[in-house]
Tab-separated table of N, CA and C in Angstrom:
chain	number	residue	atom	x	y	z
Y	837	UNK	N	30.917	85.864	167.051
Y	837	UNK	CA	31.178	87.286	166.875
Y	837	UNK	C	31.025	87.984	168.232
Y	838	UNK	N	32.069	89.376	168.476
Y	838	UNK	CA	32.184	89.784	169.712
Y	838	UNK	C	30.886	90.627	169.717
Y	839	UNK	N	30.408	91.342	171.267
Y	839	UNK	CA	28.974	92.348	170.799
Y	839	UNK	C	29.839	93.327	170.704
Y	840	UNK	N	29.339	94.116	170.262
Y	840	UNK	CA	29.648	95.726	169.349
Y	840	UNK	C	30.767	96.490	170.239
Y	841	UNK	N	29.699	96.888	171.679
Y	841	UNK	CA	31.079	97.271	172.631
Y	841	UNK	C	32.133	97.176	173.125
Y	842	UNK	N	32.756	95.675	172.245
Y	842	UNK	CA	34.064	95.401	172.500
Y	842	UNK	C	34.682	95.247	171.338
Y	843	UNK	N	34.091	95.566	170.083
Y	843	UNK	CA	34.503	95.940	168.713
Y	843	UNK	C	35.567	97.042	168.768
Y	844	UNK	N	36.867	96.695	168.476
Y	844	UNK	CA	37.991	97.437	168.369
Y	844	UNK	C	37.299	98.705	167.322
Y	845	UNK	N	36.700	98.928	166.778
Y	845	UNK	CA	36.120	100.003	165.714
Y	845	UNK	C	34.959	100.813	166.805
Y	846	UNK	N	34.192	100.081	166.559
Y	846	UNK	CA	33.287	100.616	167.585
Y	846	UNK	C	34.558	101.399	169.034
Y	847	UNK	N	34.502	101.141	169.201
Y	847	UNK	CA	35.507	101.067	171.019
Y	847	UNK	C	36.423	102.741	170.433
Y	848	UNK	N	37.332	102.312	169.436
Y	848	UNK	CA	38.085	103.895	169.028
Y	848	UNK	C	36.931	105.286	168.507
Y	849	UNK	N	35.837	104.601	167.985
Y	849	UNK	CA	34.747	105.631	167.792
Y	849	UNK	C	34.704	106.459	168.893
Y	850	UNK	N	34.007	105.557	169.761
Y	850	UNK	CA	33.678	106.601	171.210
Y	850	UNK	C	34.639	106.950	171.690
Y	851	UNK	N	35.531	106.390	171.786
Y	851	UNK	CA	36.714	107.371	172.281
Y	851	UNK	C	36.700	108.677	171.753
Y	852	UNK	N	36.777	108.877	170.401
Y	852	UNK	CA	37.427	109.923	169.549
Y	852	UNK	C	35.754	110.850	169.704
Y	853	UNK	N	34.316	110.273	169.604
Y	853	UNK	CA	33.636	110.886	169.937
Y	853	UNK	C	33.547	111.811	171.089
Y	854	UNK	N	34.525	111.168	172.483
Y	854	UNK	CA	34.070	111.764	173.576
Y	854	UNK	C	35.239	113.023	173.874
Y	855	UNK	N	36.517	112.540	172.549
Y	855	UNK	CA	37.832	113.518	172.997
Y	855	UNK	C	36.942	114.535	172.299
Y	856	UNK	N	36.469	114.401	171.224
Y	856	UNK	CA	36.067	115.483	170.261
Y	856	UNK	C	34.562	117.050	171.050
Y	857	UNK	N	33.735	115.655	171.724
Y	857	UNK	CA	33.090	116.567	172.328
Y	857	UNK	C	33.707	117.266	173.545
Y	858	UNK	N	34.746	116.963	173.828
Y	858	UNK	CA	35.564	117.314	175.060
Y	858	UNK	C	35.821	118.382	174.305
Y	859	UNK	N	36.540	118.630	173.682
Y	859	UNK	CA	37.367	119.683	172.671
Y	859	UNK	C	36.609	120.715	172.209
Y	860	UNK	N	35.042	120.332	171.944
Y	860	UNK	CA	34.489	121.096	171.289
Y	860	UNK	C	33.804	121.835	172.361
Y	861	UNK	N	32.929	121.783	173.302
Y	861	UNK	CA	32.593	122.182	174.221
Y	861	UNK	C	33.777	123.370	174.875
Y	862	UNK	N	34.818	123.306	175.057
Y	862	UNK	CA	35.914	123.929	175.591
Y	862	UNK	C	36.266	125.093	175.099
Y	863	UNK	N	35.950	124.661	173.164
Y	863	UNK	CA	36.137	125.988	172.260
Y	863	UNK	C	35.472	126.948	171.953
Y	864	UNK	N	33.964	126.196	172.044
Y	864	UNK	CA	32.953	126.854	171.774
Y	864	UNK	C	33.025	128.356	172.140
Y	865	UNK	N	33.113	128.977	173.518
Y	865	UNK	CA	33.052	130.214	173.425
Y	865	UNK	C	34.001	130.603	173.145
Y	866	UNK	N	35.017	130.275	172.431
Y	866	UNK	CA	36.168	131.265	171.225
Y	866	UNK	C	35.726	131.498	169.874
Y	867	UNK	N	34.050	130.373	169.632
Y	867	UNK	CA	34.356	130.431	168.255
Y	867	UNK	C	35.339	129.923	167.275
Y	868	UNK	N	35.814	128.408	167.693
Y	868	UNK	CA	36.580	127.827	167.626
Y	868	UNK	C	36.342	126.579	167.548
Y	869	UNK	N	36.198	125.104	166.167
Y	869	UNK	CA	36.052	124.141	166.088
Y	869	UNK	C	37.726	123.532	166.695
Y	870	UNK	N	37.472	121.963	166.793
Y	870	UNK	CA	38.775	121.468	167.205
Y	870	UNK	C	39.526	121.430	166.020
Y	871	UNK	N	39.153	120.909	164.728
Y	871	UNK	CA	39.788	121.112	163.393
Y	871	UNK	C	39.723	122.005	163.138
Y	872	UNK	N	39.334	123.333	163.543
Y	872	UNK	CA	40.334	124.748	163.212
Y	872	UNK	C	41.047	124.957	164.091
Y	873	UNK	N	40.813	124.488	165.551
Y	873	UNK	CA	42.027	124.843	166.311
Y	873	UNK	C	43.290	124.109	166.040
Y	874	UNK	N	43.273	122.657	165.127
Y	874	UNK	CA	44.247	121.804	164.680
Y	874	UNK	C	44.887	123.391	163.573
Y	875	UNK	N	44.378	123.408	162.740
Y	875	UNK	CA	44.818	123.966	161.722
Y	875	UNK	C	45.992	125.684	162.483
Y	876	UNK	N	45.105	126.187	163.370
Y	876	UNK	CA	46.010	127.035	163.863
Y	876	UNK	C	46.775	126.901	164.765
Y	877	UNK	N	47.194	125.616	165.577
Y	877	UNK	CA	48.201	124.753	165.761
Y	877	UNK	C	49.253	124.706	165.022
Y	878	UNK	N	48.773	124.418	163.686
Y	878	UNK	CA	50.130	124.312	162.398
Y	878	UNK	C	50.255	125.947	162.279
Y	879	UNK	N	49.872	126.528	162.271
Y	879	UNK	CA	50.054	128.043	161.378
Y	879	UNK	C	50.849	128.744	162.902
Y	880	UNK	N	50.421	128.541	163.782
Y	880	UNK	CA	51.000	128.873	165.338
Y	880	UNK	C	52.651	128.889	164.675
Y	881	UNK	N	52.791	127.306	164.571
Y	881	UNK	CA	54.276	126.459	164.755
Y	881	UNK	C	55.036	127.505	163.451
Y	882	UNK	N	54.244	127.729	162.075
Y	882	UNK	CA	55.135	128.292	161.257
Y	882	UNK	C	54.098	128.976	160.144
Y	883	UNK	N	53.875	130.060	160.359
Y	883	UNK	CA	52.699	130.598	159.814
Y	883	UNK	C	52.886	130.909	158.076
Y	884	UNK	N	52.006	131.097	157.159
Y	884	UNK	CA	52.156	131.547	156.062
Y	884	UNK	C	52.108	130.029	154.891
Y	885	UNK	N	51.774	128.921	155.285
Y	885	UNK	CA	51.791	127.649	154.632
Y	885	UNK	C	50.689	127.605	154.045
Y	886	UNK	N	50.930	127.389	152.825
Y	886	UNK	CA	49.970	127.101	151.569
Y	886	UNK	C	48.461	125.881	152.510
Y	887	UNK	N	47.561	125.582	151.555
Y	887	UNK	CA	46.044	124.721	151.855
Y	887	UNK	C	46.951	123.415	151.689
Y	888	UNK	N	47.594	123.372	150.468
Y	888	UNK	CA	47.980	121.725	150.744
Y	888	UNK	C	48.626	121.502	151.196
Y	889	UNK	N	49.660	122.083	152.124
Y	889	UNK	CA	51.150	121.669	153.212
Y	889	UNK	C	50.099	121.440	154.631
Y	890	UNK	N	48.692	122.395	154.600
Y	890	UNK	CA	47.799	121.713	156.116
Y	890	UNK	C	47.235	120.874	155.656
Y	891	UNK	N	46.840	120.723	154.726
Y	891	UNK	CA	45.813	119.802	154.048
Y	891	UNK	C	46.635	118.039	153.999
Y	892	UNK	N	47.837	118.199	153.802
Y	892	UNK	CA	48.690	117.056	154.161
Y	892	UNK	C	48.793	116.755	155.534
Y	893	UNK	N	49.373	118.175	156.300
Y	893	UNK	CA	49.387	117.633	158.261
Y	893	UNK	C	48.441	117.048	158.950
Y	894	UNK	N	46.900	117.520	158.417
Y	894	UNK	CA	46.022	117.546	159.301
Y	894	UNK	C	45.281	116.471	158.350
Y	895	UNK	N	45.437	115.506	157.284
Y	895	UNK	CA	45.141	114.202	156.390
Y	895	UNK	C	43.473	114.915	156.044
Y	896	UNK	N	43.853	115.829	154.996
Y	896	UNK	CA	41.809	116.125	154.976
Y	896	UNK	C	42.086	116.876	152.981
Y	897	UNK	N	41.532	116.284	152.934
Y	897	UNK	CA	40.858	117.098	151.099
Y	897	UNK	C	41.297	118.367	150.821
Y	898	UNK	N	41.766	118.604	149.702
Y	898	UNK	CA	41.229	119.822	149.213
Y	898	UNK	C	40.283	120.483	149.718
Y	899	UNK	N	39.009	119.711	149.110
Y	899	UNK	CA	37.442	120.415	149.259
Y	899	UNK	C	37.319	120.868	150.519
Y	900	UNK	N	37.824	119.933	151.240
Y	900	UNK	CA	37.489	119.883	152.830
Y	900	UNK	C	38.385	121.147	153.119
Y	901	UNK	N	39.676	121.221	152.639
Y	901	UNK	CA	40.569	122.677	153.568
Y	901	UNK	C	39.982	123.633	153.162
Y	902	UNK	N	39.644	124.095	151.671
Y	902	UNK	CA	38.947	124.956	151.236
Y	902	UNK	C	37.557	125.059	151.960
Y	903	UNK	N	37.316	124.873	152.546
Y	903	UNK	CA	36.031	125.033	152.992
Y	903	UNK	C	36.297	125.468	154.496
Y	904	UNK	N	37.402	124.557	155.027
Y	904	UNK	CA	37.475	124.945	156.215
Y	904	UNK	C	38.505	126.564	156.267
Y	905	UNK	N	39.221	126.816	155.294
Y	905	UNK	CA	39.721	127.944	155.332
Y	905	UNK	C	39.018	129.563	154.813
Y	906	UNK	N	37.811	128.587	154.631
Y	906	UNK	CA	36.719	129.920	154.143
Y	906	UNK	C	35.874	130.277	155.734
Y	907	UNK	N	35.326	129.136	156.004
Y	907	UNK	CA	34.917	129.525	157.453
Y	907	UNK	C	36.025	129.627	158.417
Y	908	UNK	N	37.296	129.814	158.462
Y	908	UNK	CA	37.931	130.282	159.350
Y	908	UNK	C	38.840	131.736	159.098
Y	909	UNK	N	38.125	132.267	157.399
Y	909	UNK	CA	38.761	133.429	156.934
Y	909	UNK	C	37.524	133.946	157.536
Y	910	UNK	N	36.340	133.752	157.437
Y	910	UNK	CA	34.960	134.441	157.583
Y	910	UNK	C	35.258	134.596	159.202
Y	911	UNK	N	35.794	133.812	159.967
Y	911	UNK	CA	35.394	134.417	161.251
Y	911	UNK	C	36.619	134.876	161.586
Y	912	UNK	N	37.135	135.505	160.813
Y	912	UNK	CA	38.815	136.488	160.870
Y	912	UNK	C	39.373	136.287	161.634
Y	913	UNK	N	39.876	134.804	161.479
Y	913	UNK	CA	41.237	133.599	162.293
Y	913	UNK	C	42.256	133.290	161.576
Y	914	UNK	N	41.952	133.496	160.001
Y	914	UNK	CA	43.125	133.593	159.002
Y	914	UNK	C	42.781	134.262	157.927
Y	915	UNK	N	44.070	134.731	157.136
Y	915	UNK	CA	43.521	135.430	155.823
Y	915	UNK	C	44.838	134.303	155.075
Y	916	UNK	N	43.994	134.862	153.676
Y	916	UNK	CA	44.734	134.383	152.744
Y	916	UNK	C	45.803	135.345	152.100
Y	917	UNK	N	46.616	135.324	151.358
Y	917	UNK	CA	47.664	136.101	151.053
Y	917	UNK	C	48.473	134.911	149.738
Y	918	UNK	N	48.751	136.563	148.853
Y	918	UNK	CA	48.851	135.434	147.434
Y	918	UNK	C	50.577	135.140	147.312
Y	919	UNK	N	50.530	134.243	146.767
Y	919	UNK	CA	51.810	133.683	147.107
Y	919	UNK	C	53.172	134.302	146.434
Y	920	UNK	N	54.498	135.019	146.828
Y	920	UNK	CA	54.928	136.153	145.990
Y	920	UNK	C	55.799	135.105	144.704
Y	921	UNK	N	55.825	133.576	145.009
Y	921	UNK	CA	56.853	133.110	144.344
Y	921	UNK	C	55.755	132.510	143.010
Y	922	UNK	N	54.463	132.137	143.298
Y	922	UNK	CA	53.603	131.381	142.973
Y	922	UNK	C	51.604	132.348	142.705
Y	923	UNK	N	51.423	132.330	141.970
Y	923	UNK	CA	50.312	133.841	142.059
Y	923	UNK	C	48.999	132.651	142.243
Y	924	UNK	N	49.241	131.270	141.484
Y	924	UNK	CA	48.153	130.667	141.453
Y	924	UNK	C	47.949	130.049	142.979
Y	925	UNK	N	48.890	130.159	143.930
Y	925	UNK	CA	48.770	129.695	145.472
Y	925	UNK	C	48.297	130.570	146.522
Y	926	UNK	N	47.963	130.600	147.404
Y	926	UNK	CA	47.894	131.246	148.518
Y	926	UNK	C	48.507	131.126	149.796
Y	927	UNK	N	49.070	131.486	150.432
Y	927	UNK	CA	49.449	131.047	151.871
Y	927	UNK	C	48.395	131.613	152.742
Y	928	UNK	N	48.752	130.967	153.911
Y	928	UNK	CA	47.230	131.224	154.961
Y	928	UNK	C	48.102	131.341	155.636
Y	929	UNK	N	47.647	132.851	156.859
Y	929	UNK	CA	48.181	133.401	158.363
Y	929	UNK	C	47.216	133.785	159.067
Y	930	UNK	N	47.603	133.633	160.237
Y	930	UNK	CA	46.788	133.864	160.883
Y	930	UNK	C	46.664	135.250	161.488
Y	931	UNK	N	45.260	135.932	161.546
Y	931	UNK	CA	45.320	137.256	161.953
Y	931	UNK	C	45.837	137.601	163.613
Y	932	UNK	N	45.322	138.602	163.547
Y	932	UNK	CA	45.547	139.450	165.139
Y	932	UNK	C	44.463	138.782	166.066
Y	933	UNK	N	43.236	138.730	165.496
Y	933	UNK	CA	42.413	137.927	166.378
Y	933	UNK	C	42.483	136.428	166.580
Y	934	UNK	N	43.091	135.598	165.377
Y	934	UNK	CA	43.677	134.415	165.847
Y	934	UNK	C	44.556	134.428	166.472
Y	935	UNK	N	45.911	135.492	166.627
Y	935	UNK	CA	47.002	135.607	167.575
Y	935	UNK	C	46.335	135.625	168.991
Y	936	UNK	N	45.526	136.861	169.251
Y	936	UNK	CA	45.054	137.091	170.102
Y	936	UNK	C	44.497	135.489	170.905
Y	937	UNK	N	43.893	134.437	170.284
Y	937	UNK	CA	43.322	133.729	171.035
Y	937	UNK	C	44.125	131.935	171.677
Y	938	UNK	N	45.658	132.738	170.567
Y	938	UNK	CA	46.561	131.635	171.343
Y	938	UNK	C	46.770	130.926	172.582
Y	939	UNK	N	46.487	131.971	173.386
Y	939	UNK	CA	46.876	130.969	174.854
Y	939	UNK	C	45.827	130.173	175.163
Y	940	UNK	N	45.014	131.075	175.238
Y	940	UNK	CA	43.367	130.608	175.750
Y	940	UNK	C	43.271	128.911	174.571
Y	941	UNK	N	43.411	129.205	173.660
Y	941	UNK	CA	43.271	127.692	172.982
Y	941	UNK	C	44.120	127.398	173.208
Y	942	UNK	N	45.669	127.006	173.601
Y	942	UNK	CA	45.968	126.202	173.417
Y	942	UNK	C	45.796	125.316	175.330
Y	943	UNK	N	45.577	126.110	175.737
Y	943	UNK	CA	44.881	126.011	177.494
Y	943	UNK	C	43.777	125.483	177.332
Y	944	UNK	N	42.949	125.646	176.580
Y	944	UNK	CA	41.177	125.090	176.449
Y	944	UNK	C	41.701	123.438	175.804
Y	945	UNK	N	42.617	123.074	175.203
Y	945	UNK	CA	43.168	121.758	174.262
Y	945	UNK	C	43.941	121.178	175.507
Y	946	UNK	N	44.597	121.622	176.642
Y	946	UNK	CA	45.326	121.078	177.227
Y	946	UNK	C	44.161	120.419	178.120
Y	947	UNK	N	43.759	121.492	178.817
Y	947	UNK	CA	42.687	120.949	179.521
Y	947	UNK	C	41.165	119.678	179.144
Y	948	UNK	N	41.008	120.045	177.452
Y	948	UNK	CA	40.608	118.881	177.052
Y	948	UNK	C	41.480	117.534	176.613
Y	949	UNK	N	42.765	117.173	176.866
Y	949	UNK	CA	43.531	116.482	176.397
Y	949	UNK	C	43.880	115.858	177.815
Y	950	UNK	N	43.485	116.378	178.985
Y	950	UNK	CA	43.701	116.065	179.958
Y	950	UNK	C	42.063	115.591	180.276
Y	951	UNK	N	41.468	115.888	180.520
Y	951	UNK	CA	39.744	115.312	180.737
Y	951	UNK	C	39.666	114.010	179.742
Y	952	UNK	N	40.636	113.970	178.391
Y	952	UNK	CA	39.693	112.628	178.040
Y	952	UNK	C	40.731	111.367	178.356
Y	953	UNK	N	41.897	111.732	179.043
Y	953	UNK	CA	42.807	110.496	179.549
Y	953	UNK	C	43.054	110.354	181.002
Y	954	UNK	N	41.814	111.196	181.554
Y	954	UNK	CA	42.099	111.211	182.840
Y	954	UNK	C	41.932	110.037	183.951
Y	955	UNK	N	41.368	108.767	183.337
Y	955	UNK	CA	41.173	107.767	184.179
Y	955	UNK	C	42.566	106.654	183.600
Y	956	UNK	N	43.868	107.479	182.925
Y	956	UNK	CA	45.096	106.581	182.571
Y	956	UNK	C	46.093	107.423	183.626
Y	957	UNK	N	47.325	106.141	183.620
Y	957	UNK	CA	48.357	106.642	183.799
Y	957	UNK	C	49.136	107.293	183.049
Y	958	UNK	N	50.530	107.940	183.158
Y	958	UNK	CA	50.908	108.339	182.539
Y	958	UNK	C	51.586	107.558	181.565
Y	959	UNK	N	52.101	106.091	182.207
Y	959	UNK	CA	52.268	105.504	180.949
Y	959	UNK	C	51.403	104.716	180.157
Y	960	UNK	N	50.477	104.575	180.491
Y	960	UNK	CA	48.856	104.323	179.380
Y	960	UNK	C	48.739	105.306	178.437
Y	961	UNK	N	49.070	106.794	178.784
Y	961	UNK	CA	48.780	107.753	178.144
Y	961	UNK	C	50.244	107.461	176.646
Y	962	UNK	N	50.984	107.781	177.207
Y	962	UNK	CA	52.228	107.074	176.746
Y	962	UNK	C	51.763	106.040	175.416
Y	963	UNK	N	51.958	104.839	175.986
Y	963	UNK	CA	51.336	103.707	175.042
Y	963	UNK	C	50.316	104.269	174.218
Y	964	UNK	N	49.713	104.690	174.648
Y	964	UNK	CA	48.072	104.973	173.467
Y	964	UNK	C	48.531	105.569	173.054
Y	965	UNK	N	49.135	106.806	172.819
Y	965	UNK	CA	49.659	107.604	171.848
Y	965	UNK	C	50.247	106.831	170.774
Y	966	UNK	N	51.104	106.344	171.066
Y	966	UNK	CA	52.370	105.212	170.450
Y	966	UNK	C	50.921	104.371	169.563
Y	967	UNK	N	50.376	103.693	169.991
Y	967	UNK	CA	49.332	102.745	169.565
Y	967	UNK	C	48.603	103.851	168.270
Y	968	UNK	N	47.986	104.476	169.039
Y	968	UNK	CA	47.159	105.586	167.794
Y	968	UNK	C	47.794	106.240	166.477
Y	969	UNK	N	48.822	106.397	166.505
Y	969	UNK	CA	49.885	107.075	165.658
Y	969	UNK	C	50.223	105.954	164.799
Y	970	UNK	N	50.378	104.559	165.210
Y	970	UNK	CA	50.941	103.013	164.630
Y	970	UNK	C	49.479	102.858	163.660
Y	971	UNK	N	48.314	103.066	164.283
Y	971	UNK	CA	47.489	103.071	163.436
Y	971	UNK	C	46.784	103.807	162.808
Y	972	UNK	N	46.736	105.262	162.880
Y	972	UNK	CA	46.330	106.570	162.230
Y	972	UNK	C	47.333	106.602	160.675
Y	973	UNK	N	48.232	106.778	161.358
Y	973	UNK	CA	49.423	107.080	160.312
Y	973	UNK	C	50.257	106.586	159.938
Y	974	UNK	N	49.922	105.540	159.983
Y	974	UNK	CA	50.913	104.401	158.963
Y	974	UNK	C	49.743	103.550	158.017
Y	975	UNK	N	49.061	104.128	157.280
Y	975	UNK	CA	47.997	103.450	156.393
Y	975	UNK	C	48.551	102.512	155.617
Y	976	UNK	N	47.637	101.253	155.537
Y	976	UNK	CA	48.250	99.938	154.493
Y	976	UNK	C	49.460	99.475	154.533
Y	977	UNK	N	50.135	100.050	155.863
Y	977	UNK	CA	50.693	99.281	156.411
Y	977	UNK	C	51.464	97.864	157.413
Y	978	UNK	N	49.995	97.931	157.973
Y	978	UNK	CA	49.663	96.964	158.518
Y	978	UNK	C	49.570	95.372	158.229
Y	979	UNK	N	49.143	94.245	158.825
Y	979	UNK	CA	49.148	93.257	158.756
Y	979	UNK	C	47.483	93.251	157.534
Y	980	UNK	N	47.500	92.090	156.899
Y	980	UNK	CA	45.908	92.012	156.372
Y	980	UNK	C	45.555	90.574	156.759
């Protein structure tokens, strides 16, 4: 058996640990987690999308969006709004103060997206993407 630090599991952990604290550190003074800045990423691109159309993009629960769309209504980054076709839905937009903090996040994400691949090339960067995506999002697809 290999030791731990060269455990393909282990090994993507810290990675994703160190992008994440990269990310988070960056947001912090917006008041801004990286999975809410994911979420207003999507609402950026096309605002007014129901919990389960993010709740599908961003691969997370019910429980989990609901929760995350309560603490990101509470710190007035989105509101909810009832749906005119559908009364039992909601769509989520993002306010004036989430507008307001567009650039700055998506500048605070560049700059952390750049700090955690900064010892690759550009085509390492390249490949790993390609690699991460082959295995994020293609579940049970794989070899067994």
């Amino acid at each position: 058996m290999e030791p731990i630090e060269e455990c393909l599991t282990f090994l993507l952990g810290k990675a994703q640990q160190r992008s994440y604290q990269i990310g988070k550190q960056l947001l912090q003074p917006y008041g801004v987690t990286p999975v809410q800045y994911a979420m207003l990423h999507l609402l950026y691109e096309r605002d007014g999308q129901n919990g389960a159309e993010l709740g599908e993009r961003l691969r997370l629960d019910s429980a989990t969006m609901t929760g995350l769309i309560d603490r990101m209504a509470q710190n007035r980054l989105v509101e909810r709004r009832p749906d005119p076709c559908d009364r039992r839905v909601n769509q989520i937009f993002v306010t004036d103060r989430g507008q307001e903090l567009q650039a700055v996040l998506h500048q605070s994400m560049q700059v952390a997206e750049e700090e955690t691949v900064q010892a690759l090339t550009d085509d390492e960067v390249s490949l790993l993407k390609n690699l991460l995506y082959r295995i994020g999002l293609h579940e049970g697809e794989g070899k067994r």
